[in-house]
Amino acid sequence: MKNFISVHDVNNIDALVQQALAYKANPFIDKALGQGKRIGCLFLNPSMRTRLSTQIAAQNLGMEAIVFNVGSEGWALEFEEEAIMSGNTVEHVKDAAPIFGKYFDILAIRTFPSLKNREDDYSELYIKQFIKYAGIPVVSLESATLHPLQSLTDIITIQEQLKQTPITGRKPKIVLSWAPHVKPLPQCVANSFAQWVNAWGQADFVITHPEDYELSEEFTKGATITTNQDEALAGADFVYVKNWSTFKDYGKIYESDPKWMLVNDKLKHTNNAKVMHCLPVRRNVELSDEILDGPNSLVTQEASNRVWAAQAVLNELLRANTK
Amino acid sequence: MKNFISVHDVNNIDALVQQALAYKANPFIDKALGQGKRIGCLFLNPSMRTRLSTQIAAQNLGMEAIVFNVGSEGWALEFEEEAIMSGNTVEHVKDAAPIFGKYFDILAIRTFPSLKNREDDYSELYIKQFIKYAGIPVVSLESATLHPLQSLTDIITIQEQLKQTPITGRKPKIVLSWAPHVKPLPQCVANSFAQWVNAWGQADFVITHPEDYELSEEFTKGATITTNQDEALAGADFVYVKNWSTFKDYGKIYESDPKWMLVNDKLKHTNNAKVMHCLPVRRNVELSDEILDGPNSLVTQEASNRVWAAQAVLNELLRANTK
Amino acid sequence: MKNFISVHDVNNIDALVQQALAYKANPFIDKALGQGKRIGCLFLNPSMRTRLSTQIAAQNLGMEAIVFNVGSEGWALEFEEEAIMSGNTVEHVKDAAPIFGKYFDILAIRTFPSLKNREDDYSELYIKQFIKYAGIPVVSLESATLHPLQSLTDIITIQEQLKQTPITGRKPKIVLSWAPHVKPLPQCVANSFAQWVNAWGQADFVITHPEDYELSEEFTKGATITTNQDEALAGADFVYVKNWSTFKDYGKIYESDPKWMLVNDKLKHTNNAKVMHCLPVRRNVELSDEILDGPNSLVTQEASNRVWAAQAVLNELLRANTK
């Protein structure tokens, strides 16, 4: 593994999941691996679980983690090549990234999309520029279009659940279900979940959303897509709930019909489905209290697995890359 | 000790003070205790001494401390049960706290009062929700109504002083004296100091403030209360100076008569009283330069004891609670 | 070394440079030196390289580094003696600094000039007040008029280059060349570079800038000063590019003629000069892409040497000062 930006950086998803579960059982087993190594965690946008779990994962491996909030503790970076920097950006990624590459052994970055220009966001300019110029492994802490640490966590959590309650004779049915929200959100988590479940290939995968909320085929190809939520939920073993804004007419909210919120009544048509969400979740907008507080919710387990996902990824990067 | 929210969480104040003084003499004596343990320090409000001293105390015990500024690095939390989260809050404490509980061994939280609604503030909803949902020990880094780490520090500092200059044949006289300020401040430090001195029970305790600045009897009961500052100061061994806003007509400034500022002249009627303040202090508003820069001030010693207070508390929590 | 505020705190520049290069070759050679020691890094202003490199240097020495963003995580400090603090400042440095002195073994501070009042800025009140009241060694992470860690890095980088490509029979020619910028910047880096190159005394040192951009003679005395950039660049071995605002009519931008930007064409008259800049740099305003991306640029090497400069300074302070 050279970087960890999408599922394409992973050779063997199942092996990565097993490594994560090994760390969950024994967090400090590789405490010596990261001695004298340092990870820089750069936040161009806010973060809670990702921030904390990455720091903890690094510490579990004996690494030193240094967090830097680029905007508030530093200054605005420029990403465009050949920019004449007479505006608001203070430093070019071409100058900053190589220095991070000297200071750190691994660089982890969170950078959100603008949701204003689809082509720009989907070019993943920001994280690609960091990769181009840092000269060290780069880990996405969520980028403009994907959130791979979240998706790895999701696969880990699904596998844990399947180990506990095995499904035999058929693939588990996993449904990604759009949920209402009050603000236009990135497509990252949904894109990434679709990309990973498709790459994993061990599920009957259905995506359901209102009309006009189609995601990019780049990520969804292989899934069954329907605008009929009831139909999608029928017989589901896992329901992954998430809002996203429109992809085609980019970054908009077309409808936010509350009927798309998952409630207990809708679980009746499922196979007693476990409910997942990446958090943060708007309670009683995206998901009802009754679901989040009920026995079908996996959200806390899912979020706690973030540590082991990050630790498994850092482990691979440490082993594969030496300065 | 399950949590550290108020004096009621403490079995034996004197034992805790002795532990703190043992750490002051030998900071790293329990460096092995916290190995592999992690404290999360969550700041919903600004902090300097509390922030730094808690980090240092944790490191002295071999723990890893992770600081998270909830507002600026993350997002606004919701605390009301059954909230329909279509407003500005992004994540419910019911979802966030259990995850902190998975990531950390101890959770420390600073959360100020609104000073707008007394009932809400005095319900201590925020910190109680963290306790309810985190599932790990919670330490108050100052909450809506109390500041127990400060008060423990204050008792430590008083005991140090009494050890150095013993008072025999009578209890030391401790006076909590209201001071002017330019902004309405919480009652936390005053409430908490009163609560701890009363629980400690080894002082002649007097509270003095202008009319209309009565504190809640919940905390002051047991103390002598007077609006005559001169009378209060007569024969005092310790004067604890602090501003607070009104409790009854909640969160107001009724008067800010500069004559309430402590100056050297007022110390003449005391028993060469030592002067204490939790800091930050508005010089020449709350306390005069001459006092703060003079030989009677204990404020630096008091602030430096914050480390040992925090270390003694974390020690008890580590020993009493294992995951 | 008691503090590290300017070149005057250094006994032997060459020895400090050699120590830094020894750390570059072997970062963890003194990992035991800082065990149980703690550095507080206080930022009154934004920082990237300085912040990260100081944290890393401290960790390399086995110290614990605690970062505190004074403004955003704490509150505004007061620096004027005898202030009546009824305004916006919340805590006096007289009260804060002694506590930092108790919490930490070394205090590192970044504090920028106002650029509004020259006398105030050049009095270096802020950092001097920290030194006066902290009671522990103070390291400047850039103050109102100087940036000594940057200048030490610059001398290190020049010496590395001279070791690789020796110049014999004459002193190397070093040119400090003013560059255009969109905002009025402090004189710190230019002042400090001049001060250090003059104190080092092993160069033919020329400063060039447009009329009205004269720096303080306090720092430049010993250098040749000219407003003719071409003349200055002739035969140069090193060109240090930096913008600064006016010193006399303080803090202004008089002209920003783009012809002062260094481009490859201007390097023709030099001795294939290496180009230096402290970063952040406004590309195609201060320095052209072709220079920054070309073989003559030392900027990444220079910035990566920040770690070793800081480590050499912390080493001296740790060895010279014990609590």
Coordinates of N, CA, C and O in Angstrom, one line a residue, chain C residues 118 122 176 178 185-187 190-191 194 207-221 224-228 244-252 254 260:
Chain C
R118 N 5.8 51.7 15.7 CA 7.1 51.1 15.6 C 7.8 51.0 16.9 O 8.4 50.0 17.2
Y122 N 9.2 47.6 18.3 CA 10.6 47.4 18.5 C 11.1 47.4 20.0 O 12.2 47.1 20.2
L176 N 20.5 39.6 0.4 CA 19.2 39.7 0.9 C 18.4 40.6 0.0 O 18.7 41.8 -0.1
W178 N 14.8 42.2 -1.3 CA 13.4 42.5 -1.1 C 12.6 42.0 -2.2 O 13.0 42.0 -3.4
L185 N 4.1 43.2 5.5 CA 4.6 42.1 6.4 C 5.6 42.7 7.4 O 6.2 43.7 7.2
P186 N 5.8 42.0 8.5 CA 6.8 42.3 9.5 C 8.2 42.4 8.9 O 8.5 41.8 7.8
Q187 N 9.1 43.1 9.6 CA 10.5 43.1 9.1 C 11.3 41.9 9.8 O 12.6 41.8 9.5
A190 N 13.8 39.5 7.8 CA 14.9 40.3 7.2 C 15.9 40.8 8.3 O 17.1 40.7 8.2
N191 N 15.3 41.4 9.3 CA 16.1 41.9 10.4 C 17.0 40.8 10.9 O 18.2 40.9 11.2
A194 N 19.7 39.5 8.6 CA 20.8 40.4 8.6 C 21.7 40.3 9.9 O 22.9 40.3 9.9
I207 N 22.6 43.8 1.0 CA 21.1 43.9 1.1 C 20.6 44.9 0.0 O 21.2 46.0 -0.2
T208 N 19.6 44.4 -0.7 CA 19.1 45.3 -1.8 C 17.5 45.4 -1.6 O 16.8 44.4 -1.4
H209 N 17.0 46.6 -1.8 CA 15.6 46.9 -1.7 C 15.3 48.2 -2.4 O 16.2 49.0 -2.6
P210 N 14.0 48.4 -2.7 CA 13.6 49.7 -3.3 C 13.9 50.8 -2.3 O 13.9 50.6 -1.1
E211 N 13.9 52.0 -2.7 CA 14.0 53.2 -1.8 C 12.9 53.1 -0.8 O 11.8 52.7 -1.1
D212 N 13.2 53.6 0.3 CA 12.2 53.7 1.4 C 12.0 52.4 2.2 O 11.2 52.4 3.1
Y213 N 12.6 51.4 1.8 CA 12.5 50.1 2.5 C 13.7 49.8 3.4 O 13.9 48.6 3.7
E214 N 14.4 50.8 3.7 CA 15.6 50.6 4.6 C 15.2 49.9 5.9 O 14.1 50.2 6.5
L215 N 15.9 48.9 6.3 CA 15.7 48.3 7.6 C 16.4 49.0 8.7 O 17.2 49.9 8.4
S216 N 16.2 48.6 9.9 CA 16.9 49.3 11.0 C 18.4 49.0 11.0 O 18.8 47.9 10.8
E217 N 19.2 50.0 11.2 CA 20.6 49.9 11.2 C 21.1 49.0 12.3 O 22.2 48.4 12.3
E218 N 20.3 48.9 13.4 CA 20.6 48.0 14.5 C 20.9 46.6 14.0 O 21.8 45.9 14.6
F219 N 20.3 46.2 12.9 CA 20.5 44.8 12.4 C 21.3 44.8 11.2 O 22.0 43.8 10.9
T220 N 21.3 45.8 10.3 CA 22.0 45.8 9.0 C 23.4 46.2 9.1 O 24.2 45.9 8.1
K221 N 23.8 46.9 10.1 CA 25.1 47.5 10.2 C 26.2 46.4 9.9 O 26.2 45.4 10.5
T224 N 26.5 45.8 3.0 CA 26.5 46.7 1.9 C 25.0 46.9 1.5 O 24.3 45.8 1.3
I225 N 24.5 48.1 1.4 CA 23.1 48.3 1.1 C 23.0 49.0 -0.2 O 23.6 50.1 -0.4
T226 N 22.1 48.5 -1.1 CA 22.0 49.2 -2.4 C 20.5 49.1 -2.8 O 19.8 48.1 -2.5
T227 N 20.1 50.1 -3.6 CA 18.7 50.0 -4.2 C 18.8 49.4 -5.6 O 17.8 49.3 -6.3
N228 N 20.0 49.0 -6.0 CA 20.2 48.5 -7.4 C 20.3 47.0 -7.3 O 21.3 46.4 -7.0
W244 N 9.3 42.8 3.0 CA 9.1 43.4 4.3 C 8.4 44.7 4.1 O 8.6 45.3 3.0
S245 N 7.7 45.2 5.0 CA 7.1 46.5 4.9 C 8.1 47.6 5.4 O 9.1 47.3 5.9
T246 N 7.7 48.8 5.2 CA 8.7 49.9 5.5 C 8.9 50.0 7.0 O 8.0 49.8 7.8
F247 N 10.1 50.4 7.3 CA 10.5 50.6 8.7 C 10.4 52.0 9.2 O 9.8 52.3 10.2
K248 N 10.8 53.0 8.3 CA 10.8 54.4 8.7 C 9.4 54.9 8.9 O 8.9 55.2 10.0
D249 N 8.7 55.0 7.8 CA 7.2 55.3 7.8 C 6.5 54.0 8.0 O 6.1 53.4 7.1
Y250 N 6.4 53.6 9.3 CA 6.3 52.2 9.7 C 5.1 51.4 9.2 O 4.0 51.9 9.2
G251 N 5.5 50.2 8.7 CA 4.4 49.2 8.4 C 3.7 49.5 7.1 O 2.6 49.0 6.9
K252 N 4.3 50.3 6.2 CA 3.6 50.6 4.9 C 4.1 49.8 3.7 O 5.2 49.2 3.8
Y254 N 5.2 50.9 0.1 CA 5.4 52.1 -0.7 C 5.3 51.8 -2.2 O 4.7 52.5 -3.0
W260 N 10.8 43.6 -9.1 CA 11.7 43.1 -8.0 C 11.5 41.6 -7.7 O 12.3 41.0 -6.9

